[in-house]
PDB file of C-alpha atoms in Angstrom:
ATOM      1  CA  MET K 751      -2.741  59.148  29.039  1.00 87.00           C
ATOM      2  CA  ILE K 752      -3.028  56.666  26.099  1.00 95.00           C
ATOM      3  CA  GLU K 753      -4.923  53.508  26.368  1.00 96.00           C
ATOM      4  CA  VAL K 754      -5.612  50.679  23.657  1.00 97.00           C
ATOM      5  CA  LYS K 755      -7.321  47.821  23.812  1.00 97.00           C
ATOM      6  CA  HIS K 756      -7.846  44.924  21.423  1.00 97.00           C
ATOM      7  CA  LEU K 757      -7.126  47.280  18.579  1.00 97.00           C
ATOM      8  CA  HIS K 758      -7.870  46.102  14.771  1.00 97.00           C
ATOM      9  CA  TYR K 759      -7.822  47.675  11.450  1.00 96.00           C
ATOM     10  CA  THR K 760      -8.177  46.691   7.701  1.00 97.00           C
ATOM     11  CA  TYR K 761      -7.294  49.119   5.093  1.00 95.00           C
ATOM     12  CA  PRO K 762     -10.753  49.222   2.458  1.00 94.00           C
ATOM     13  CA  GLY K 763     -10.397  46.331  -0.038  1.00 93.00           C
ATOM     14  CA  ALA K 764      -7.690  44.465   1.569  1.00 93.00           C
ATOM     15  CA  SER K 765      -8.025  40.957   2.741  1.00 92.00           C
ATOM     16  CA  VAL K 766      -5.473  41.060   5.877  1.00 94.00           C
ATOM     17  CA  GLU K 767      -5.582  42.921   8.850  1.00 95.00           C
ATOM     18  CA  ALA K 768      -2.864  45.545   8.892  1.00 96.00           C
ATOM     19  CA  ILE K 769      -3.055  45.555  12.819  1.00 96.00           C
ATOM     20  CA  SER K 770      -4.269  42.404  14.812  1.00 96.00           C
ATOM     21  CA  ASP K 771      -5.638  42.780  18.428  1.00 96.00           C
ATOM     22  CA  ILE K 772      -2.815  45.284  19.838  1.00 96.00           C
ATOM     23  CA  ASN K 773      -2.518  46.521  23.443  1.00 97.00           C
ATOM     24  CA  PHE K 774      -0.821  49.139  25.155  1.00 97.00           C
ATOM     25  CA  THR K 775      -0.574  51.935  27.399  1.00 96.00           C
ATOM     26  CA  ILE K 776       1.518  54.744  27.782  1.00 97.00           C
ATOM     27  CA  LYS K 777       1.588  57.008  31.094  1.00 95.00           C
ATOM     28  CA  LYS K 778       1.787  60.522  30.893  1.00 95.00           C
ATOM     29  CA  GLY K 779       5.301  62.058  30.750  1.00 96.00           C
ATOM     30  CA  GLU K 780       6.453  58.730  29.213  1.00 97.00           C
ATOM     31  CA  ILE K 781       8.584  58.354  26.009  1.00 98.00           C
ATOM     32  CA  PHE K 782       6.908  54.895  24.203  1.00 98.00           C
ATOM     33  CA  GLY K 783       8.594  53.577  21.279  1.00 96.00           C
ATOM     34  CA  PHE K 784       6.882  51.843  18.502  1.00 94.00           C
ATOM     35  CA  LEU K 785       9.425  49.569  16.810  1.00 93.00           C
ATOM     36  CA  GLY K 786       9.390  47.630  13.635  1.00 89.00           C
ATOM     37  CA  PRO K 787      10.468  47.072  10.098  1.00 87.00           C
ATOM     38  CA  SER K 788       8.559  48.959   7.226  1.00 84.00           C
ATOM     39  CA  GLY K 789       4.713  47.724   6.438  1.00 86.00           C
ATOM     40  CA  ALA K 790       4.979  46.303  10.384  1.00 91.00           C
ATOM     41  CA  GLY K 791       1.998  48.546  11.282  1.00 93.00           C
ATOM     42  CA  LYS K 792       3.425  51.447  13.265  1.00 92.00           C
ATOM     43  CA  SER K 793       2.380  54.130  10.965  1.00 90.00           C
ATOM     44  CA  THR K 794      -1.420  52.535  10.690  1.00 94.00           C
ATOM     45  CA  THR K 795      -1.460  52.780  14.669  1.00 95.00           C
ATOM     46  CA  GLN K 796      -0.277  56.131  14.728  1.00 93.00           C
ATOM     47  CA  LYS K 797      -2.766  57.344  12.088  1.00 93.00           C
ATOM     48  CA  ILE K 798      -5.633  55.862  14.357  1.00 94.00           C
ATOM     49  CA  LEU K 799      -4.021  57.635  17.511  1.00 94.00           C
ATOM     50  CA  ILE K 800      -4.100  60.971  15.596  1.00 92.00           C
ATOM     51  CA  GLY K 801      -7.488  60.659  14.209  1.00 90.00           C
ATOM     52  CA  LEU K 802      -6.759  60.060  10.666  1.00 89.00           C
ATOM     53  CA  LEU K 803      -8.086  56.753  10.337  1.00 91.00           C
ATOM     54  CA  LYS K 804     -11.384  55.769  11.420  1.00 88.00           C
ATOM     55  CA  ASP K 805     -13.616  52.576  11.352  1.00 90.00           C
ATOM     56  CA  PHE K 806     -11.300  50.646  13.499  1.00 94.00           C
ATOM     57  CA  LYS K 807     -12.306  48.032  15.854  1.00 95.00           C
ATOM     58  CA  GLY K 808     -11.323  47.951  19.515  1.00 95.00           C
ATOM     59  CA  SER K 809     -11.060  50.797  21.918  1.00 94.00           C
ATOM     60  CA  VAL K 810      -8.465  53.752  22.010  1.00 95.00           C
ATOM     61  CA  SER K 811      -8.723  56.608  24.401  1.00 92.00           C
ATOM     62  CA  VAL K 812      -6.363  59.553  25.232  1.00 89.00           C
ATOM     63  CA  ASN K 813      -6.980  61.397  28.617  1.00 82.00           C
ATOM     64  CA  ASP K 814      -9.966  59.381  28.924  1.00 82.00           C
ATOM     65  CA  ILE K 815     -11.322  60.681  25.419  1.00 83.00           C
ATOM     66  CA  ASP K 816     -12.693  58.033  23.237  1.00 88.00           C
ATOM     67  CA  LEU K 817     -10.941  58.564  19.976  1.00 86.00           C
ATOM     68  CA  SER K 818     -14.300  57.144  17.942  1.00 81.00           C
ATOM     69  CA  SER K 819     -15.778  60.145  19.044  1.00 78.00           C
ATOM     70  CA  VAL K 820     -12.986  63.246  18.904  1.00 77.00           C
ATOM     71  CA  ASP K 821     -13.337  66.613  17.859  1.00 82.00           C
ATOM     72  CA  ASP K 822     -11.369  69.451  16.804  1.00 85.00           C
ATOM     73  CA  ASP K 823     -10.052  70.383  20.138  1.00 89.00           C
ATOM     74  CA  TYR K 824      -8.028  67.256  20.163  1.00 90.00           C
ATOM     75  CA  TYR K 825      -5.684  68.524  17.851  1.00 92.00           C
ATOM     76  CA  GLU K 826      -4.967  71.733  19.978  1.00 93.00           C
ATOM     77  CA  LYS K 827      -3.489  68.994  22.483  1.00 93.00           C
ATOM     78  CA  ILE K 828      -1.346  66.726  20.086  1.00 95.00           C
ATOM     79  CA  GLY K 829       1.663  67.442  17.878  1.00 96.00           C
ATOM     80  CA  VAL K 830       2.577  65.266  14.683  1.00 96.00           C
ATOM     81  CA  SER K 831       6.072  64.903  12.937  1.00 94.00           C
ATOM     82  CA  PHE K 832       5.356  62.660   9.905  1.00 85.00           C
ATOM     83  CA  GLU K 833       8.641  60.925   8.277  1.00 77.00           C
ATOM     84  CA  LEU K 834       7.966  62.737   4.793  1.00 77.00           C
ATOM     85  CA  PRO K 835       7.681  66.565   5.059  1.00 73.00           C
ATOM     86  CA  ASN K 836       4.853  68.463   4.079  1.00 86.00           C
ATOM     87  CA  HIS K 837       5.229  72.186   3.667  1.00 93.00           C
ATOM     88  CA  TYR K 838       4.545  74.972   1.636  1.00 96.00           C
ATOM     89  CA  ILE K 839       7.781  74.956  -0.382  1.00 95.00           C
ATOM     90  CA  LYS K 840       6.972  78.900  -1.730  1.00 97.00           C
ATOM     91  CA  LEU K 841       7.194  80.172   1.641  1.00 98.00           C
ATOM     92  CA  THR K 842       9.795  80.578   3.787  1.00 98.00           C
ATOM     93  CA  ALA K 843      10.292  78.600   6.822  1.00 97.00           C
ATOM     94  CA  ILE K 844       8.899  81.322   9.440  1.00 98.00           C
ATOM     95  CA  GLU K 845       6.135  81.732   6.951  1.00 98.00           C
ATOM     96  CA  ASN K 846       5.148  78.271   7.515  1.00 97.00           C
ATOM     97  CA  LEU K 847       5.597  78.104  11.105  1.00 97.00           C
ATOM     98  CA  GLN K 848       3.443  81.432  11.343  1.00 97.00           C
ATOM     99  CA  TYR K 849       0.795  79.929   8.802  1.00 97.00           C
ATOM    100  CA  PHE K 850       0.357  76.788  11.108  1.00 96.00           C
ATOM    101  CA  ALA K 851       0.668  78.748  14.109  1.00 96.00           C
ATOM    102  CA  SER K 852      -2.665  80.673  13.024  1.00 96.00           C
ATOM    103  CA  LEU K 853      -4.581  77.274  12.999  1.00 94.00           C
ATOM    104  CA  TYR K 854      -4.088  76.760  16.806  1.00 95.00           C
ATOM    105  CA  GLU K 855      -5.604  78.543  19.650  1.00 92.00           C
ATOM    106  CA  ASN K 856      -2.303  78.323  21.846  1.00 87.00           C
ATOM    107  CA  ALA K 857       0.442  79.015  19.284  1.00 94.00           C
ATOM    108  CA  MET K 858       3.601  80.542  19.869  1.00 95.00           C
ATOM    109  CA  SER K 859       4.375  84.242  18.988  1.00 95.00           C
ATOM    110  CA  LYS K 860       6.752  85.212  16.072  1.00 95.00           C
ATOM    111  CA  GLU K 861       9.390  85.546  18.421  1.00 96.00           C
ATOM    112  CA  ASP K 862       9.092  82.190  20.308  1.00 96.00           C
ATOM    113  CA  LEU K 863       8.814  80.738  16.856  1.00 97.00           C
ATOM    114  CA  MET K 864      12.147  82.027  15.709  1.00 97.00           C
ATOM    115  CA  ASN K 865      13.589  80.630  18.872  1.00 97.00           C
ATOM    116  CA  LEU K 866      12.055  77.353  17.790  1.00 97.00           C
ATOM    117  CA  LEU K 867      13.983  77.479  14.572  1.00 98.00           C
ATOM    118  CA  GLU K 868      16.967  78.279  16.201  1.00 97.00           C
ATOM    119  CA  GLU K 869      16.807  75.260  18.325  1.00 97.00           C
ATOM    120  CA  VAL K 870      16.331  73.100  15.363  1.00 97.00           C
ATOM    121  CA  GLY K 871      19.600  74.799  13.864  1.00 97.00           C
ATOM    122  CA  LEU K 872      17.231  76.659  10.967  1.00 97.00           C
ATOM    123  CA  HIS K 873      17.525  80.395  12.761  1.00 96.00           C
ATOM    124  CA  GLU K 874      19.969  81.539   9.667  1.00 96.00           C
ATOM    125  CA  ASP K 875      17.801  79.904   7.051  1.00 97.00           C
ATOM    126  CA  ALA K 876      14.549  81.370   8.698  1.00 97.00           C
ATOM    127  CA  ASP K 877      13.587  83.590   5.628  1.00 97.00           C
ATOM    128  CA  GLN K 878      14.685  81.282   3.074  1.00 97.00           C
ATOM    129  CA  ALA K 879      12.195  79.406   0.689  1.00 97.00           C
ATOM    130  CA  VAL K 880      11.184  76.083   2.090  1.00 97.00           C
ATOM    131  CA  SER K 881      11.984  74.748  -1.771  1.00 97.00           C
ATOM    132  CA  THR K 882      15.723  75.650  -1.515  1.00 97.00           C
ATOM    133  CA  TYR K 883      15.778  73.151   1.859  1.00 96.00           C
ATOM    134  CA  SER K 884      17.609  69.712   1.625  1.00 94.00           C
ATOM    135  CA  LYS K 885      15.881  66.842   3.025  1.00 92.00           C
ATOM    136  CA  GLY K 886      17.104  67.018   6.475  1.00 93.00           C
ATOM    137  CA  MET K 887      16.343  70.605   6.745  1.00 95.00           C
ATOM    138  CA  LYS K 888      12.893  69.920   5.930  1.00 95.00           C
ATOM    139  CA  ASN K 889      12.625  67.097   8.482  1.00 94.00           C
ATOM    140  CA  ARG K 890      13.711  69.597  11.092  1.00 96.00           C
ATOM    141  CA  LEU K 891      11.126  72.044  10.331  1.00 97.00           C
ATOM    142  CA  ASN K 892       8.452  69.565  10.163  1.00 95.00           C
ATOM    143  CA  PHE K 893       9.712  68.724  13.871  1.00 96.00           C
ATOM    144  CA  ALA K 894       9.499  72.447  14.738  1.00 97.00           C
ATOM    145  CA  ARG K 895       6.020  72.531  13.557  1.00 97.00           C
ATOM    146  CA  SER K 896       4.647  69.682  15.398  1.00 97.00           C
ATOM    147  CA  LEU K 897       6.000  71.631  18.598  1.00 97.00           C
ATOM    148  CA  LEU K 898       4.262  75.401  17.788  1.00 96.00           C
ATOM    149  CA  HIS K 899       1.318  74.991  19.618  1.00 96.00           C
ATOM    150  CA  ARG K 900       2.902  73.555  22.812  1.00 96.00           C
ATOM    151  CA  PRO K 901       1.026  69.938  22.897  1.00 96.00           C
ATOM    152  CA  GLU K 902       0.738  67.563  25.605  1.00 96.00           C
ATOM    153  CA  ILE K 903       1.313  64.597  23.193  1.00 96.00           C
ATOM    154  CA  LEU K 904       3.676  64.166  20.851  1.00 97.00           C
ATOM    155  CA  PHE K 905       3.346  61.781  17.651  1.00 96.00           C
ATOM    156  CA  LEU K 906       7.004  61.600  15.778  1.00 96.00           C
ATOM    157  CA  ASP K 907       7.516  59.117  13.086  1.00 92.00           C
ATOM    158  CA  GLU K 908      11.212  58.717  12.434  1.00 91.00           C
ATOM    159  CA  PRO K 909      12.392  62.016  13.640  1.00 93.00           C
ATOM    160  CA  THR K 910      16.001  61.703  12.778  1.00 93.00           C
ATOM    161  CA  ALA K 911      15.670  60.086   9.890  1.00 89.00           C
ATOM    162  CA  GLY K 912      17.924  61.645   6.991  1.00 87.00           C
ATOM    163  CA  LEU K 913      19.955  63.888   9.497  1.00 93.00           C
ATOM    164  CA  ASP K 914      23.438  64.296  10.359  1.00 94.00           C
ATOM    165  CA  PRO K 915      24.973  63.480  13.547  1.00 94.00           C
ATOM    166  CA  VAL K 916      24.718  67.112  15.098  1.00 96.00           C
ATOM    167  CA  ASN K 917      21.429  67.719  14.122  1.00 96.00           C
ATOM    168  CA  ALA K 918      20.081  64.215  15.003  1.00 95.00           C
ATOM    169  CA  GLU K 919      21.810  65.389  18.634  1.00 96.00           C
ATOM    170  CA  ARG K 920      19.792  68.530  18.418  1.00 96.00           C
ATOM    171  CA  ILE K 921      16.410  66.511  18.019  1.00 97.00           C
ATOM    172  CA  LYS K 922      17.016  64.154  20.641  1.00 96.00           C
ATOM    173  CA  SER K 923      17.964  66.572  22.917  1.00 97.00           C
ATOM    174  CA  ILE K 924      14.552  68.512  22.067  1.00 98.00           C
ATOM    175  CA  ILE K 925      12.535  65.162  22.794  1.00 97.00           C
ATOM    176  CA  ASP K 926      14.545  64.434  25.833  1.00 96.00           C
ATOM    177  CA  ARG K 927      13.496  67.735  27.190  1.00 97.00           C
ATOM    178  CA  LYS K 928       9.911  67.642  26.261  1.00 97.00           C
ATOM    179  CA  ARG K 929       9.688  64.130  28.077  1.00 96.00           C
ATOM    180  CA  ARG K 930      10.994  66.267  31.200  1.00 96.00           C
ATOM    181  CA  GLU K 931       8.575  68.758  31.011  1.00 96.00           C
ATOM    182  CA  GLY K 932       5.585  66.173  31.354  1.00 96.00           C
ATOM    183  CA  VAL K 933       4.945  65.793  27.610  1.00 97.00           C
ATOM    184  CA  THR K 934       3.729  62.357  26.131  1.00 97.00           C
ATOM    185  CA  ILE K 935       5.714  61.313  23.310  1.00 98.00           C
ATOM    186  CA  PHE K 936       4.619  58.128  20.864  1.00 97.00           C
ATOM    187  CA  LEU K 937       7.767  57.617  18.753  1.00 96.00           C
ATOM    188  CA  THR K 938       7.529  55.410  15.757  1.00 92.00           C
ATOM    189  CA  THR K 939      11.053  53.996  14.308  1.00 87.00           C
ATOM    190  CA  HIS K 940      13.074  51.291  13.209  1.00 84.00           C
ATOM    191  CA  ASP K 941      16.371  52.720  14.148  1.00 87.00           C
ATOM    192  CA  MET K 942      16.953  50.618  17.757  1.00 90.00           C
ATOM    193  CA  HIS K 943      19.806  53.135  18.656  1.00 91.00           C
ATOM    194  CA  VAL K 944      17.403  56.024  18.505  1.00 93.00           C
ATOM    195  CA  ALA K 945      14.984  53.950  20.601  1.00 94.00           C
ATOM    196  CA  ASP K 946      17.445  52.833  23.226  1.00 94.00           C
ATOM    197  CA  GLU K 947      18.724  56.385  23.733  1.00 95.00           C
ATOM    198  CA  LEU K 948      15.299  57.567  24.323  1.00 96.00           C
ATOM    199  CA  CYS K 949      12.478  55.497  25.181  1.00 97.00           C
ATOM    200  CA  ASP K 950      11.387  54.512  28.265  1.00 97.00           C
ATOM    201  CA  ARG K 951       9.517  51.706  26.952  1.00 97.00           C
ATOM    202  CA  VAL K 952       9.398  50.042  23.663  1.00 97.00           C
ATOM    203  CA  ALA K 953       6.881  47.703  21.914  1.00 96.00           C
ATOM    204  CA  PHE K 954       8.039  45.445  19.113  1.00 95.00           C
ATOM    205  CA  ILE K 955       5.370  45.050  16.033  1.00 94.00           C
ATOM    206  CA  VAL K 956       5.749  42.652  13.368  1.00 93.00           C
ATOM    207  CA  ASP K 957       2.863  41.671  10.662  1.00 93.00           C
ATOM    208  CA  GLY K 958       0.549  43.902  12.875  1.00 95.00           C
ATOM    209  CA  LYS K 959       1.047  42.039  15.935  1.00 96.00           C
ATOM    210  CA  ILE K 960       2.815  43.415  19.227  1.00 96.00           C
ATOM    211  CA  SER K 961       5.203  40.584  20.468  1.00 93.00           C
ATOM    212  CA  ILE K 962       6.322  42.040  23.596  1.00 94.00           C
ATOM    213  CA  THR K 963       6.524  45.699  25.711  1.00 96.00           C
ATOM    214  CA  ASP K 964       9.051  46.228  28.304  1.00 96.00           C
ATOM    215  CA  GLU K 965      12.156  48.852  29.034  1.00 96.00           C
ATOM    216  CA  PRO K 966      15.137  48.608  26.671  1.00 95.00           C
ATOM    217  CA  LYS K 967      17.372  47.828  29.593  1.00 93.00           C
ATOM    218  CA  SER K 968      15.262  45.131  30.826  1.00 94.00           C
ATOM    219  CA  LEU K 969      15.076  43.614  27.408  1.00 94.00           C
ATOM    220  CA  LYS K 970      18.591  43.914  26.750  1.00 91.00           C
ATOM    221  CA  LEU K 971      19.444  42.224  30.128  1.00 88.00           C
ATOM    222  CA  ALA K 972      17.117  39.379  29.710  1.00 89.00           C
ATOM    223  CA  HIS K 973      18.457  38.467  26.295  1.00 90.00           C
ATOM    224  CA  GLY K 974      21.948  39.307  26.876  1.00 86.00           C
ATOM    225  CA  LYS K 975      25.066  37.121  28.495  1.00 87.00           C
ATOM    226  CA  LYS K 976      25.892  38.153  32.290  1.00 88.00           C
ATOM    227  CA  SER K 977      29.400  38.168  31.615  1.00 92.00           C
ATOM    228  CA  VAL K 978      32.387  40.931  31.112  1.00 93.00           C
ATOM    229  CA  LYS K 979      34.713  40.699  28.242  1.00 94.00           C
ATOM    230  CA  VAL K 980      38.110  41.966  28.561  1.00 96.00           C
ATOM    231  CA  GLU K 981      40.292  43.114  25.843  1.00 95.00           C
ATOM    232  CA  PHE K 982      44.064  43.454  26.999  1.00 94.00           C
ATOM    233  CA  GLY K 983      47.773  43.573  25.498  1.00 93.00           C
ATOM    234  CA  ASN K 984      50.147  46.062  23.920  1.00 89.00           C
ATOM    235  CA  SER K 985      51.669  44.797  20.456  1.00 85.00           C
ATOM    236  CA  THR K 986      48.869  42.093  19.922  1.00 91.00           C
ATOM    237  CA  THR K 987      45.115  41.988  21.738  1.00 94.00           C
ATOM    238  CA  GLU K 988      43.824  39.353  23.551  1.00 93.00           C
ATOM    239  CA  THR K 989      40.437  38.563  24.690  1.00 95.00           C
ATOM    240  CA  LYS K 990      38.936  37.062  27.914  1.00 94.00           C
ATOM    241  CA  GLU K 991      35.559  36.732  29.056  1.00 94.00           C
ATOM    242  CA  PHE K 992      34.229  36.733  32.812  1.00 95.00           C
ATOM    243  CA  ASP K 993      31.275  35.497  34.615  1.00 92.00           C
ATOM    244  CA  LEU K 994      29.547  38.894  35.806  1.00 89.00           C
ATOM    245  CA  ASP K 995      28.136  37.214  39.079  1.00 89.00           C
ATOM    246  CA  THR K 996      31.226  36.287  40.414  1.00 93.00           C
ATOM    247  CA  ILE K 997      33.534  38.746  38.990  1.00 92.00           C
ATOM    248  CA  GLY K 998      34.260  40.365  42.420  1.00 90.00           C
ATOM    249  CA  GLY K 999      36.176  37.359  43.745  1.00 92.00           C
ATOM    250  CA  ASN K1000      37.690  36.427  40.447  1.00 94.00           C
ATOM    251  CA  GLN K1001      41.731  36.187  41.237  1.00 94.00           C
ATOM    252  CA  GLU K1002      42.191  35.891  37.456  1.00 95.00           C
ATOM    253  CA  PHE K1003      40.256  38.904  36.668  1.00 94.00           C
ATOM    254  CA  MET K1004      41.975  40.924  39.339  1.00 94.00           C
ATOM    255  CA  GLU K1005      45.572  39.764  38.239  1.00 93.00           C
ATOM    256  CA  LEU K1006      44.754  40.603  34.668  1.00 93.00           C
ATOM    257  CA  LEU K1007      43.857  44.290  35.624  1.00 93.00           C
ATOM    258  CA  LYS K1008      46.969  44.479  37.513  1.00 92.00           C
ATOM    259  CA  SER K1009      49.464  43.012  35.266  1.00 93.00           C
ATOM    260  CA  GLU K1010      48.101  43.508  31.779  1.00 92.00           C
ATOM    261  CA  THR K1011      47.472  46.798  29.675  1.00 94.00           C
ATOM    262  CA  VAL K1012      43.417  46.842  29.552  1.00 95.00           C
ATOM    263  CA  GLN K1013      41.908  48.135  26.096  1.00 95.00           C
ATOM    264  CA  THR K1014      38.148  47.889  27.023  1.00 95.00           C
ATOM    265  CA  ILE K1015      35.989  46.318  29.449  1.00 95.00           C
ATOM    266  CA  HIS K1016      32.357  45.691  28.028  1.00 91.00           C
ATOM    267  CA  SER K1017      29.432  43.942  29.423  1.00 87.00           C
ATOM    268  CA  GLN K1018      27.694  41.536  27.377  1.00 88.00           C
ATOM    269  CA  GLU K1019      23.959  42.439  27.280  1.00 85.00           C
ATOM    270  CA  ALA K1020      22.365  42.279  23.949  1.00 89.00           C
ATOM    271  CA  THR K1021      21.788  45.232  21.827  1.00 90.00           C
ATOM    272  CA  LEU K1022      18.168  46.227  21.178  1.00 93.00           C
ATOM    273  CA  ALA K1023      18.571  45.360  17.650  1.00 91.00           C
ATOM    274  CA  LYS K1024      19.531  41.718  18.464  1.00 91.00           C
ATOM    275  CA  VAL K1025      16.942  41.559  21.084  1.00 93.00           C
ATOM    276  CA  PHE K1026      14.431  42.200  18.271  1.00 92.00           C
ATOM    277  CA  ILE K1027      15.653  39.707  16.066  1.00 92.00           C
ATOM    278  CA  GLU K1028      15.842  37.007  18.637  1.00 90.00           C
ATOM    279  CA  VAL K1029      11.926  37.917  19.958  1.00 90.00           C
ATOM    280  CA  THR K1030      10.276  38.353  16.402  1.00 89.00           C
ATOM    281  CA  GLY K1031      12.328  36.186  14.401  1.00 85.00           C
ATOM    282  CA  ARG K1032      12.535  39.367  11.897  1.00 79.00           C
ATOM    283  CA  SER K1033      15.334  41.614  10.852  1.00 75.00           C
ATOM    284  CA  LEU K1034      14.413  45.393  10.876  1.00 69.00           C
ATOM    285  CA  ASP K1035      14.765  45.855   6.700  1.00 64.00           C
TER     286      ASP K1035
END
């Protein structure tokens, strides 16, 4: 679906490459997370993939189409949700969506657009001027706009940024459903929790270079401890840790389960954030 080979890009007037020799592929129906701190090269890569930045070195193809010669038909197939909303703020939400829908051949009807607003929790505010919207509401409208022409590929930049837990779950649920419908999703974020929940594979990028690409589960298992931590007790809490490979025959573990009040049992695989720090030597700030 998406294939990137030896991609380089330097902004005009800059002396250092923004991205340097990056390579990755994304399969149809896959959520691919592009993870890194601010300034790592995430947005630059995304802008190349959506055709905003030209004059890159290397090759980028989407559905076997070379992006160095992309035409307007490409934008019928992709949907883009930027982190920073950009709407016509004097128009209402439904007027914004209707205007942008008019730019596409395969856009939704007004009824479908209203249903889309309901999905992102904005149905009751459809006739309200966007100038009165909070940042989170604008972000949700931005996300809705990326879907209005039923794209085959979604480019999402920090899709849950600035959202409360309820609305973040709304957006994550829609993203997961789109994946199940066969939509390919390129997701840039520094939120490792969101990436861990949604992504089939992730790439870590720092200073314009990809250090590793793999499934979140594989990364967490490879960089974690193969052990189980048990917290137990009544008035006070005690903790013991047991080797995961031999736990089935560990008599102490079995006796603890029988004789003690167990509070929690947790395997000790690493979090994705800890893996990122271990692999790249950088934090996500």
